[in-house]
Each structure stands twice: as structure tokens, then as C-alpha cells.
Short mmCIF file of C-alpha atoms in Angstrom, two decimals:
data_model
loop_
_atom_site.label_atom_id
_atom_site.label_comp_id
_atom_site.label_asym_id
_atom_site.label_seq_id
_atom_site.Cartn_x
_atom_site.Cartn_y
_atom_site.Cartn_z
CA MET A 1 -52.25 -43.61 152.84
CA LYS A 2 -53.46 -41.18 155.49
CA VAL A 3 -51.53 -37.94 155.79
CA ASP A 4 -51.98 -35.50 158.64
CA ALA A 5 -51.77 -31.88 157.45
CA SER A 6 -51.22 -30.25 160.84
CA ILE A 7 -47.93 -28.78 159.71
CA GLY A 8 -49.71 -27.14 156.77
CA ARG A 9 -52.44 -25.82 159.09
CA GLU A 10 -49.93 -24.40 161.53
CA TRP A 11 -48.05 -22.75 158.65
CA ARG A 12 -51.25 -21.38 157.14
CA ASP A 13 -52.41 -20.02 160.51
CA GLY A 14 -49.16 -18.15 160.96
CA ASN A 15 -47.85 -20.41 163.76
CA ILE A 16 -44.48 -20.69 162.09
CA GLU A 17 -42.51 -21.48 165.22
CA LYS A 18 -44.71 -24.47 165.99
CA ALA A 19 -44.83 -25.73 162.42
CA PHE A 20 -41.07 -25.83 162.04
CA GLU A 21 -39.86 -26.19 165.60
CA PRO A 22 -36.26 -27.40 165.35
CA GLY A 23 -35.74 -31.05 166.19
CA LEU A 24 -39.37 -32.10 165.83
CA GLY A 25 -39.49 -34.09 162.59
CA PHE A 26 -42.60 -35.35 160.88
CA ALA A 27 -42.32 -38.89 162.27
CA ARG A 28 -41.92 -37.69 165.87
CA ARG A 29 -44.97 -35.42 165.61
CA HIS A 30 -47.06 -38.23 164.11
CA ARG A 31 -45.74 -41.45 165.65
CA SER A 32 -49.25 -42.85 165.99
CA HIS A 33 -49.51 -43.32 162.23
CA ARG A 34 -46.79 -46.01 162.36
CA LEU A 35 -45.49 -44.90 158.96
CA GLN A 36 -42.39 -46.47 157.54
CA PRO A 37 -39.47 -44.05 157.24
CA ARG A 38 -39.66 -43.96 153.44
CA ASP A 39 -43.41 -43.39 153.48
CA ALA A 40 -43.05 -40.66 156.04
CA VAL A 41 -40.64 -38.82 153.81
CA ARG A 42 -42.89 -39.18 150.76
CA SER A 43 -46.05 -38.19 152.58
CA ALA A 44 -44.77 -35.01 154.25
CA PRO A 45 -46.66 -32.12 152.61
CA PRO A 46 -44.51 -29.37 151.09
CA PRO A 47 -44.69 -26.05 152.87
CA ASN A 48 -47.08 -23.52 151.40
CA PRO A 49 -45.46 -20.09 151.57
CA THR A 50 -48.34 -18.33 149.83
CA ASN A 51 -50.57 -18.38 152.89
CA ALA A 52 -47.72 -17.29 155.11
CA VAL A 53 -46.97 -14.34 152.85
CA ALA A 54 -50.63 -13.39 152.84
CA LYS A 55 -50.61 -13.66 156.62
CA CYS A 56 -47.54 -11.46 156.80
CA LEU A 57 -49.15 -8.82 154.61
CA ASN A 58 -51.64 -8.17 157.37
CA MET A 59 -48.98 -7.78 160.01
CA ASP A 60 -48.58 -4.39 161.63
CA THR A 61 -45.24 -5.13 163.23
CA ILE A 62 -42.23 -7.20 162.32
CA PRO A 63 -41.40 -10.22 164.48
CA ASP A 64 -38.51 -9.54 166.79
CA PHE A 65 -35.77 -11.41 164.95
CA PRO A 66 -32.52 -9.57 165.65
CA SER A 67 -30.99 -10.91 162.45
CA LEU A 68 -33.64 -9.09 160.38
CA ASN A 69 -33.18 -5.61 161.80
CA LEU A 70 -30.72 -4.40 159.19
CA VAL A 71 -32.68 -5.94 156.33
CA PHE A 72 -35.89 -4.08 157.09
CA ARG A 73 -34.52 -0.82 158.41
CA ALA A 74 -34.37 0.76 154.94
CA ARG A 75 -37.69 -0.58 153.58
CA LEU A 76 -40.22 -0.71 156.37
CA THR A 77 -42.97 0.65 154.13
CA ASP A 78 -42.67 -2.06 151.45
CA ARG A 79 -44.80 -4.72 153.13
CA SER A 80 -44.63 -7.32 150.37
CA THR A 81 -40.83 -7.10 150.33
CA ILE A 82 -40.76 -7.42 154.11
CA SER A 83 -43.02 -10.47 154.04
CA VAL A 84 -41.08 -12.39 151.42
CA SER A 85 -37.75 -11.44 152.97
CA LEU A 86 -39.03 -12.54 156.36
CA PHE A 87 -39.99 -15.92 154.96
CA ILE A 88 -36.63 -16.36 153.22
CA LEU A 89 -34.56 -15.50 156.28
CA TYR A 90 -36.70 -17.56 158.62
CA SER A 91 -36.46 -20.51 156.22
CA ILE A 92 -32.69 -20.26 156.18
CA ARG A 93 -32.62 -20.20 159.97
CA THR A 94 -34.95 -23.18 160.19
CA SER A 95 -32.96 -25.15 157.64
CA ILE A 96 -29.71 -24.54 159.48
CA GLN A 97 -31.28 -25.57 162.77
CA SER A 98 -32.74 -28.66 161.15
CA PHE A 99 -29.36 -29.72 159.79
CA ALA A 100 -27.76 -28.94 163.16
CA SER A 101 -30.26 -31.16 164.94
CA ASN A 102 -28.99 -34.17 162.96
CA THR A 103 -25.57 -33.75 164.55
CA ASN A 104 -26.79 -32.91 168.04
CA PRO A 105 -25.65 -35.78 170.35
CA ALA A 106 -28.50 -35.24 172.81
CA MET A 107 -31.07 -35.33 170.03
CA GLU A 108 -29.51 -38.45 168.54
CA ARG A 109 -29.69 -40.27 171.92
CA SER A 110 -33.34 -39.24 172.26
CA ARG A 111 -34.09 -40.54 168.81
CA ALA A 112 -32.26 -43.76 169.48
CA ARG A 113 -34.38 -44.41 172.59
CA ARG A 114 -37.53 -43.92 170.52
CA GLY A 115 -36.19 -45.97 167.61
CA THR A 116 -37.01 -43.24 165.06
CA ALA A 117 -33.57 -41.79 164.42
CA SER A 118 -33.35 -42.76 160.75
CA CYS A 119 -36.85 -41.57 159.95
CA GLU A 120 -36.46 -38.26 161.79
CA ARG A 121 -33.11 -37.50 160.21
CA ARG A 122 -34.54 -38.11 156.76
CA ASN A 123 -37.55 -35.95 157.46
CA ASP A 124 -35.46 -33.11 158.86
CA ARG A 125 -33.13 -33.20 155.90
CA ASP A 126 -36.00 -33.46 153.44
CA MET A 127 -37.83 -30.56 155.05
CA ALA A 128 -34.65 -28.45 155.05
CA LEU A 129 -34.03 -29.14 151.36
CA ARG A 130 -37.59 -28.19 150.49
CA MET A 131 -37.23 -24.99 152.44
CA LEU A 132 -33.96 -24.12 150.73
CA ARG A 133 -35.53 -24.71 147.31
CA TRP A 134 -38.25 -22.20 148.25
CA VAL A 135 -35.54 -19.82 149.45
CA PHE A 136 -33.81 -19.75 146.05
CA VAL A 137 -37.06 -19.45 144.09
CA LEU A 138 -38.43 -16.64 146.22
CA LEU A 139 -35.11 -14.84 146.46
CA THR A 140 -34.93 -14.73 142.64
CA ALA A 141 -38.53 -13.54 142.39
CA LEU A 142 -37.90 -10.92 145.06
CA CYS A 143 -34.92 -9.47 143.21
CA ILE A 144 -36.83 -9.25 139.93
CA ALA A 145 -39.98 -7.81 141.50
CA ASP A 146 -38.03 -5.36 143.62
CA GLY A 147 -36.15 -4.03 140.60
CA ALA A 148 -39.34 -3.61 138.61
CA ALA A 149 -41.11 -1.98 141.55
CA SER A 150 -38.28 0.50 142.05
CA ALA A 151 -38.51 1.57 138.41
CA GLN A 152 -42.28 1.89 138.58
CA GLN A 153 -42.17 3.92 141.76
CA LEU A 154 -40.37 6.86 140.13
CA PRO A 155 -42.81 9.59 139.14
CA LYS A 156 -42.56 10.52 135.47
CA MET A 157 -42.35 14.04 134.04
CA VAL A 158 -42.08 15.38 130.50
CA HIS A 159 -40.15 18.56 129.75
CA ALA A 160 -41.21 20.18 126.47
CA GLY A 161 -39.19 22.98 124.92
CA LEU A 162 -36.99 24.29 122.13
CA ARG A 163 -33.78 22.37 121.46
CA THR A 164 -31.54 25.18 122.62
CA LEU A 165 -28.32 25.20 124.58
CA TYR A 166 -29.88 26.87 127.61
CA LEU A 167 -31.66 23.55 128.25
CA ALA A 168 -28.25 21.91 128.80
CA PRO A 169 -29.09 21.09 132.47
CA VAL A 170 -32.18 19.20 131.30
CA PHE A 171 -30.22 17.29 128.65
CA ILE A 172 -27.34 16.51 130.99
CA GLY A 173 -29.77 15.57 133.78
CA ILE A 174 -31.30 12.97 131.48
CA ASP A 175 -27.99 11.63 130.09
CA ARG A 176 -26.27 11.42 133.47
CA GLY A 177 -29.25 9.95 135.31
CA ILE A 178 -29.35 12.93 137.69
CA PHE A 179 -33.14 13.15 137.59
CA LYS A 180 -33.51 9.46 138.44
CA ALA A 181 -30.95 9.75 141.23
CA ASN A 182 -33.12 12.48 142.76
CA GLY A 183 -36.29 10.41 142.48
CA VAL A 184 -37.97 11.47 139.23
CA GLU A 185 -37.85 10.18 135.65
CA VAL A 186 -37.75 12.98 133.06
CA THR A 187 -38.09 12.75 129.29
CA TYR A 188 -37.70 15.55 126.74
CA GLN A 189 -40.11 16.53 123.99
CA GLU A 190 -38.97 19.03 121.38
CA LEU A 191 -41.13 22.03 120.42
CA GLU A 192 -40.76 24.06 117.22
CA SER A 193 -41.66 27.35 118.90
CA GLY A 194 -41.77 28.78 122.39
CA ALA A 195 -45.37 29.80 121.67
CA LEU A 196 -46.31 26.14 122.00
CA SER A 197 -44.96 25.83 125.53
CA PRO A 198 -48.13 26.80 127.47
CA ALA A 199 -50.28 24.72 125.13
CA ALA A 200 -48.10 21.67 125.81
CA LEU A 201 -48.85 22.02 129.52
CA LEU A 202 -52.55 22.74 129.17
CA SER A 203 -53.05 19.77 126.84
CA GLY A 204 -51.32 17.42 129.25
CA GLN A 205 -48.62 16.71 126.68
CA ALA A 206 -45.93 17.94 129.08
CA ASN A 207 -45.54 18.71 132.77
CA VAL A 208 -42.92 21.44 132.68
CA THR A 209 -41.55 23.76 130.03
CA SER A 210 -39.52 26.94 129.53
CA ASP A 211 -40.38 30.39 128.24
CA GLU A 212 -40.19 34.04 129.16
CA ILE A 213 -42.73 35.50 131.58
CA LEU A 214 -44.85 37.10 128.87
CA GLY A 215 -45.30 33.72 127.28
CA ILE A 216 -47.61 32.79 130.15
CA ALA A 217 -48.78 36.09 131.66
CA PRO A 218 -51.55 36.78 129.09
CA LEU A 219 -52.95 33.28 129.54
CA ALA A 220 -52.84 33.71 133.31
CA LYS A 221 -55.10 36.74 132.88
CA GLN A 222 -57.55 34.46 131.06
CA GLY A 223 -57.76 32.09 134.02
CA LYS A 224 -55.09 29.62 132.84
CA GLU A 225 -53.03 29.24 135.99
CA PHE A 226 -49.30 28.59 135.73
CA MET A 227 -46.51 28.55 138.27
CA MET A 228 -42.90 29.56 137.61
CA VAL A 229 -40.63 27.31 139.66
CA TYR A 230 -37.08 28.10 138.51
CA ASN A 231 -35.37 31.24 137.20
CA LEU A 232 -33.26 29.43 134.60
CA MET A 233 -31.56 32.36 132.89
CA ASP A 234 -30.84 35.54 134.80
CA ARG A 235 -29.82 37.60 131.76
CA MET A 236 -31.05 38.08 128.23
CA THR A 237 -28.81 35.89 126.06
CA MET A 238 -29.89 36.54 122.48
CA ASN A 239 -27.04 37.97 120.48
CA LEU A 240 -27.75 40.41 117.66
CA VAL A 241 -26.03 39.27 114.46
CA VAL A 242 -26.01 41.28 111.21
CA ARG A 243 -24.82 40.28 107.73
CA ASN A 244 -21.38 41.59 106.78
CA ASP A 245 -22.59 43.24 103.59
CA ALA A 246 -25.26 45.17 105.54
CA LEU A 247 -22.70 46.32 108.11
CA ALA A 248 -20.39 47.55 105.41
CA LYS A 249 -23.16 49.74 104.01
CA ALA A 250 -24.10 51.07 107.48
CA GLY A 251 -20.55 52.13 108.34
CA TYR A 252 -20.53 49.93 111.48
CA ASP A 253 -17.99 50.79 114.20
CA PRO A 254 -17.36 47.78 116.53
CA LYS A 255 -15.84 50.06 119.20
CA ALA A 256 -18.87 52.34 119.47
CA PRO A 257 -21.27 52.16 122.45
CA VAL A 258 -24.14 49.70 122.25
CA THR A 259 -26.72 52.35 121.36
CA GLN A 260 -24.54 53.55 118.47
CA ARG A 261 -23.89 50.05 117.17
CA ALA A 262 -27.64 49.38 117.17
CA LYS A 263 -28.10 52.23 114.66
CA ALA A 264 -26.77 49.80 112.04
CA LEU A 265 -30.25 48.21 112.08
CA LYS A 266 -31.82 51.18 110.29
CA GLY A 267 -33.42 50.11 107.03
CA LEU A 268 -32.68 46.40 107.56
CA THR A 269 -34.98 43.37 107.47
CA ILE A 270 -34.81 41.68 110.88
CA GLY A 271 -35.99 38.09 111.15
CA ILE A 272 -38.12 37.07 114.13
CA THR A 273 -39.69 33.79 115.19
CA ARG A 274 -43.15 35.36 115.63
CA PRO A 275 -44.71 38.65 116.72
CA GLY A 276 -44.59 39.09 120.49
CA ALA A 277 -41.79 36.54 120.91
CA PRO A 278 -38.51 37.59 122.58
CA THR A 279 -36.90 37.80 119.12
CA ASP A 280 -39.49 40.49 118.29
CA THR A 281 -39.48 42.24 121.67
CA TYR A 282 -35.72 42.68 122.01
CA SER A 283 -35.22 43.63 118.36
CA ARG A 284 -37.64 46.52 118.94
CA TYR A 285 -35.94 47.26 122.27
CA PHE A 286 -32.57 47.86 120.58
CA LEU A 287 -34.18 49.90 117.81
CA VAL A 288 -35.74 52.16 120.45
CA MET A 289 -32.48 52.34 122.41
CA ALA A 290 -30.79 53.51 119.19
CA GLY A 291 -33.37 56.25 118.74
CA LEU A 292 -35.13 54.46 115.87
CA ASP A 293 -38.82 53.75 115.28
CA PRO A 294 -39.46 49.99 114.96
CA ALA A 295 -42.54 50.64 112.81
CA ARG A 296 -40.77 52.88 110.23
CA ASP A 297 -37.01 52.39 110.44
CA ALA A 298 -36.82 48.59 110.04
CA THR A 299 -38.84 45.62 108.80
CA LEU A 300 -39.59 42.82 111.25
CA MET A 301 -40.29 39.63 109.30
CA GLN A 302 -41.71 36.45 110.82
CA ILE A 303 -39.54 33.52 109.73
CA GLY A 304 -39.95 30.72 112.28
CA GLY A 305 -37.60 28.77 114.52
CA GLY A 306 -33.84 28.97 114.91
CA GLY A 307 -33.07 26.75 111.94
CA ALA A 308 -35.32 28.76 109.65
CA LEU A 309 -33.81 32.06 110.83
CA ASN A 310 -30.30 30.75 110.25
CA ALA A 311 -31.17 29.58 106.72
CA ALA A 312 -32.90 32.86 105.84
CA PHE A 313 -29.90 34.82 107.11
CA ARG A 314 -27.41 32.84 105.06
CA SER A 315 -29.52 33.10 101.91
CA GLY A 316 -29.83 36.90 102.25
CA ARG A 317 -33.57 36.87 102.80
CA ILE A 318 -33.05 38.71 106.10
CA ASP A 319 -30.23 41.03 107.18
CA ALA A 320 -30.22 40.39 110.91
CA PHE A 321 -31.72 38.27 113.69
CA MET A 322 -31.43 37.67 117.43
CA LEU A 323 -30.98 34.24 118.98
CA SER A 324 -29.15 32.56 121.80
CA PRO A 325 -26.12 30.39 120.91
CA PRO A 326 -25.13 28.59 118.78
CA PHE A 327 -26.64 30.09 115.57
CA PRO A 328 -25.15 33.61 115.89
CA GLN A 329 -21.72 32.11 116.67
CA GLU A 330 -21.96 29.79 113.67
CA ALA A 331 -22.86 32.66 111.34
CA GLU A 332 -19.87 34.64 112.60
CA ARG A 333 -17.54 31.65 112.37
CA ASP A 334 -18.56 31.04 108.74
CA GLY A 335 -17.96 34.68 107.81
CA VAL A 336 -21.58 35.40 106.96
CA GLY A 337 -22.24 37.95 109.68
CA LYS A 338 -20.99 39.69 112.79
CA ILE A 339 -22.33 39.73 116.36
CA ILE A 340 -22.74 43.44 117.04
CA ILE A 341 -24.30 43.18 120.53
CA ASN A 342 -23.14 40.30 122.72
CA ASN A 343 -25.87 39.87 125.30
CA THR A 344 -24.67 36.40 126.25
CA ALA A 345 -21.55 38.06 127.67
CA GLY A 346 -23.68 40.49 129.68
CA GLU A 347 -22.72 43.47 127.55
CA VAL A 348 -25.92 45.38 128.41
CA PRO A 349 -26.27 45.91 132.20
CA GLU A 350 -30.01 46.60 131.92
CA LEU A 351 -30.50 43.06 130.63
CA THR A 352 -28.52 41.20 133.30
CA GLY A 353 -29.78 40.07 136.70
CA MET A 354 -33.29 39.69 135.33
CA SER A 355 -35.83 36.89 135.02
CA TYR A 356 -35.42 36.07 131.35
CA ILE A 357 -36.15 32.38 130.74
CA VAL A 358 -38.06 30.54 133.46
CA LEU A 359 -39.12 26.95 134.03
CA PHE A 360 -42.82 26.69 134.74
CA THR A 361 -45.68 24.24 135.10
CA THR A 362 -49.40 24.48 135.75
CA LYS A 363 -50.48 25.55 139.20
CA GLU A 364 -52.51 22.35 139.55
CA PHE A 365 -49.51 20.14 138.78
CA ALA A 366 -47.33 22.12 141.22
CA GLU A 367 -49.84 21.64 144.03
CA LYS A 368 -50.46 17.92 143.41
CA ASN A 369 -46.89 16.82 142.62
CA LYS A 370 -44.67 18.72 145.02
CA PRO A 371 -42.16 15.90 145.75
CA ALA A 372 -41.65 15.16 142.05
CA LEU A 373 -41.35 18.84 141.16
CA ARG A 374 -38.89 19.43 143.99
CA SER A 375 -36.79 16.52 142.71
CA TYR A 376 -36.91 17.99 139.22
CA VAL A 377 -35.75 21.43 140.39
CA HIS A 378 -32.99 20.01 142.57
CA SER A 379 -31.82 17.95 139.59
CA ILE A 380 -31.51 21.12 137.49
CA GLN A 381 -29.31 22.60 140.22
CA ASP A 382 -27.23 19.41 140.46
CA ALA A 383 -26.86 19.17 136.68
CA LEU A 384 -25.56 22.74 136.46
CA LYS A 385 -23.03 22.09 139.20
CA TRP A 386 -21.89 18.92 137.41
CA ILE A 387 -21.58 20.82 134.11
CA GLU A 388 -19.38 23.48 135.71
CA GLN A 389 -17.07 20.80 137.11
CA ASN A 390 -17.04 18.54 134.01
CA ARG A 391 -16.94 20.86 131.01
CA GLU A 392 -15.30 18.45 128.54
CA GLU A 393 -17.58 15.53 129.32
CA ALA A 394 -20.63 17.79 129.22
CA LEU A 395 -19.66 19.03 125.75
CA LYS A 396 -19.23 15.45 124.51
CA LEU A 397 -22.69 14.46 125.73
CA LEU A 398 -24.36 17.56 124.29
CA GLY A 399 -22.62 17.14 120.94
CA ALA A 400 -23.29 13.43 120.66
CA ASN A 401 -26.92 13.38 121.79
CA TRP A 402 -28.50 16.81 121.35
CA PHE A 403 -26.57 19.02 118.91
CA LYS A 404 -25.19 16.57 116.36
CA ASN A 405 -25.19 19.12 113.53
CA SER A 406 -23.13 21.68 115.45
CA LYS A 407 -19.39 21.63 114.97
CA PRO A 408 -17.51 20.86 118.20
CA GLU A 409 -15.63 24.16 118.19
CA THR A 410 -18.82 26.18 117.70
CA LEU A 411 -20.65 24.24 120.36
CA ALA A 412 -17.78 24.81 122.79
CA LEU A 413 -17.72 28.54 122.01
CA SER A 414 -21.49 28.82 122.54
CA PHE A 415 -21.39 26.67 125.64
CA ASP A 416 -18.74 28.80 127.30
CA ALA A 417 -20.62 31.98 126.38
CA LEU A 418 -23.98 30.74 127.66
CA LEU A 419 -23.01 28.94 130.84
CA PRO A 420 -22.57 32.10 133.00
CA SER A 421 -26.19 33.06 132.31
CA LEU A 422 -27.62 29.85 133.75
CA SER A 423 -28.59 30.27 137.39
CA THR A 424 -27.41 27.56 139.77
CA THR A 425 -29.94 28.69 142.38
CA GLY A 426 -33.02 29.42 140.26
CA GLU A 427 -34.11 32.14 142.67
CA PHE A 428 -36.65 34.81 141.75
CA THR A 429 -36.24 38.31 143.20
CA PRO A 430 -38.25 41.56 142.94
CA ALA A 431 -35.30 43.17 141.15
CA SER A 432 -35.18 40.42 138.52
CA PHE A 433 -38.86 40.99 137.71
CA LYS A 434 -38.47 44.78 137.60
CA LYS A 435 -35.73 44.61 134.97
CA PHE A 436 -37.88 42.34 132.88
CA LEU A 437 -40.88 44.68 133.09
CA ASP A 438 -38.70 47.70 132.26
CA VAL A 439 -37.96 46.20 128.84
CA TYR A 440 -41.65 46.32 127.94
CA LYS A 441 -42.01 49.85 129.25
CA THR A 442 -39.16 50.88 126.95
CA ILE A 443 -40.96 49.60 123.85
CA GLY A 444 -44.26 51.14 124.97
CA GLU A 445 -45.95 47.93 126.07
CA PRO A 446 -46.34 48.07 129.86
CA VAL A 447 -47.32 44.72 131.34
CA ASP A 448 -50.26 44.34 133.71
CA ILE A 449 -49.29 41.27 135.72
CA ASP A 450 -49.54 40.32 139.38
CA LEU A 451 -46.07 39.21 140.43
CA THR A 452 -46.93 38.57 144.07
CA GLU A 453 -45.19 35.43 145.29
CA GLY A 454 -47.51 32.44 145.11
CA LYS A 455 -49.60 33.89 142.27
CA LEU A 456 -47.39 33.19 139.29
CA TRP A 457 -44.05 32.25 140.82
CA THR A 458 -42.55 30.57 143.87
CA ASN A 459 -39.12 29.87 145.41
CA GLU A 460 -40.54 26.91 147.33
CA PHE A 461 -38.99 24.20 145.18
CA ILE A 462 -35.44 25.56 145.00
CA LYS A 463 -34.95 25.18 148.76
CA ARG A 464 -32.94 22.18 149.92
#
């Protein structure tokens, strides 16, 4: 049996209108073959959409089909989606027209005069059914592929840091899908110490992390370039907690000024995470403010992370330590110690309105991934706003997913104490840097660091 493939050629060559011109069935186009109606139906080649899609992929403009305008308006850059959608919609139109032609009185009279009415009706119906089958197959494939493509298109970022409550906007951003809604997929990787934060970035293990300025400034002097992108905490939030038995011996007066209360540290063993860490720096700061010598009047002992400090404090190995919530609150709740300086509440004016904990990345990553980094920063802002408006739900998520070992009442107490210190803008200012640098001048360790905008910090990504 001889079969003419002109329809296939016209489809392959992109002449879709000619290949499927309504009302022109296979038998009419090829009357010279004298095929029987049944043979004509069997011998009609199925349409080959692959070549048409390939043809469409090379198109620079979309055919002027008014019915397609709304479909493509939102996704003009996704050419494969446009091509397949174009084929589907055109096929539906062609099928409808083909069915309509079978009930068109003028067409029926024309077919009757030629004596091919039965054959042409069968061919039109058969062609329409084939087209509709392709419609359903491709529509299913399009939905699956489009969903997968959307997921793959989101840039991925890893935030590495301590599991502390000040990272609540990161945790909530992940749980609530805020990062994804803003166009970036973020995962969290826990670190045992803040000292590991820069190393996590330099090794490529993470893309963004959190630390104080001095955690990155010395490395910046060595040629390791970082960029601070968000001023996360605008006050120092580590509370100073001392064991009750040590306070009783020191004759502690809770109503005395801060500098007088800090005198209770004389002769005590103060636990720190590591030398040079904020736990070390601010412990020495309060010793100096109380008129004491950190080298002679107290013992600073390296213990490790928050969990280790908490355990050492409860066992009596150390007499005092400084940490952000919730460990100091838990120690006070359990009757082991007393918070004698509440920095989370902004009790010390010199330590508020400063750049304390910042979010930073490498300078190279900031320059090469600006859209993703901007989405990340905006998500931090959005997460903080959501937290402020949804306190109860935020506490449930944090307790269930991130702080399972913290009692709900302690977590709530810490959460309420810490939340005011988290900046919803993330803005850096000259004044915030000056207060930070003044701390190091107080303890006799002036910092040589270039804080010109664009060198180590930027407000570029917080703008909306």
C-alpha cells in the first residue's frame, strides 16, 4: 500500500496550518490514490510532534494566536514550555475545528458532490482523536517537567552556624518556606563553635554564616575576603549568670549598678567557649568595667560550646559564664544560678545599638550570586516580621524542630527576651561599628580594621 507522507513533511517543516487545515481530510488531499475509506483511515500517518517542538525551540517570536496570550505572558523565557504549550493549544483548536467540520452543512454538501463524505468524516475524526491523545500525553509530561524544572531553578544556599535562638529567622524561614517563596532554597548546617564559621565558608561547606566582626576581621587582614550583608543583632545579648553559692559568698546586691554587680566576679572561675571569642571578650569587658584585672582577679577557663558550659556550670566546675538565651535562663529557672547582668534586655547602654552578630559570606560569593543573596536577606527580614506577628506558632516550630530539649516555658522566656535584639532591617551604621570597636579599646585590644563600606560590609542587599 502506498502512503503519501506530505502531512508529515508539512508538520516537520513547521507548516502547521497547511498540514492540519480544517476541513481538508486525508482522502480529499490524496484522492488520486483511490484508497478505500477504511484503508485511508489505517494508512494516515500519526502526527510527529517531536519535530514540531524542535522547530518551535528555534522560534524567536510566538505565533499570533490571541488565545495563547495569557498562557505565555508569565513564562516567555521558558522556550520549551512555550513550545509544548503551543502544540497542545493548537492541537485542541484543530481538533475542535475538525469535529465542527463534520457538522458543517456546506462541507457536507461539498463532500457529497465528491462522493467522499464517509471517508473524510472518518479521517477527520481519526485525526482529531490522535491529536487529543497527544494533547493528554504532552499535557501530563509538561506538568511533571514544569514542576521539576521549577524546583531545580531555585538557587541553593547553606547557612552554617551555632544552634542558638538568635538564628530563629533562619529556622523559621526554612520551616515556613519563606526562603523558597523569595526564590532561594536554604538548608542549615550546625557548627559546634563560632570559630568554625569562616572556615565553613572558605572550604565551600557553606555559603553564609554568622559571627561577630572580629571573627572575620583577622582573616580579612590575611587576604581572606568576606562581606557582611546583614546586621542581625544590634545589641550584645549574652547574659552573665553566676552560681548562687558564689553570689552568697560575694555579698551580691541585685539592686546595685552594673559595675558594682560585676565585682561579684572577683576570684571566680569564668567559663568561656575559647580565647578571643565573645564569651572571653565580654567577660573581660565586665571585669575591667568593675575595676578588676582579668589576668589576676579571675580565671578564664576554656570549656567549649553552650552545652558544655551549661554542664560545667551545673556541676560546679565553673562559677560563671556568659551566653545568649536559653542557657542562662534555664540555669536561673532551675535554681542553680542568677543572671546578674541582663544584656538581652539592653541593660547596658554601651552595648546596645551596635553591630554584634552579623550575617556574612565570602566577597566572591556576594559578587557572583547577588540575586540569591538578596533573596536570602529579604527572607530574613520577612521571617522576623512573621515571627513578631505569630509568636505562638513561631514558638511551636522552634520547640518542635530546633530546640527539642528546651522546656516550652524556658524557650518562651528566652524568645521574648531575645526578639527585641534582632534587627528587622539589618542595616549597618557608623555608630554601630564604633560601639563595637569601643569594647575592644576598653579591654586594651584596639582593632585595626577598615570598615569602609564595600570593603567588609554592605547595605546593598537589605534594600527592597
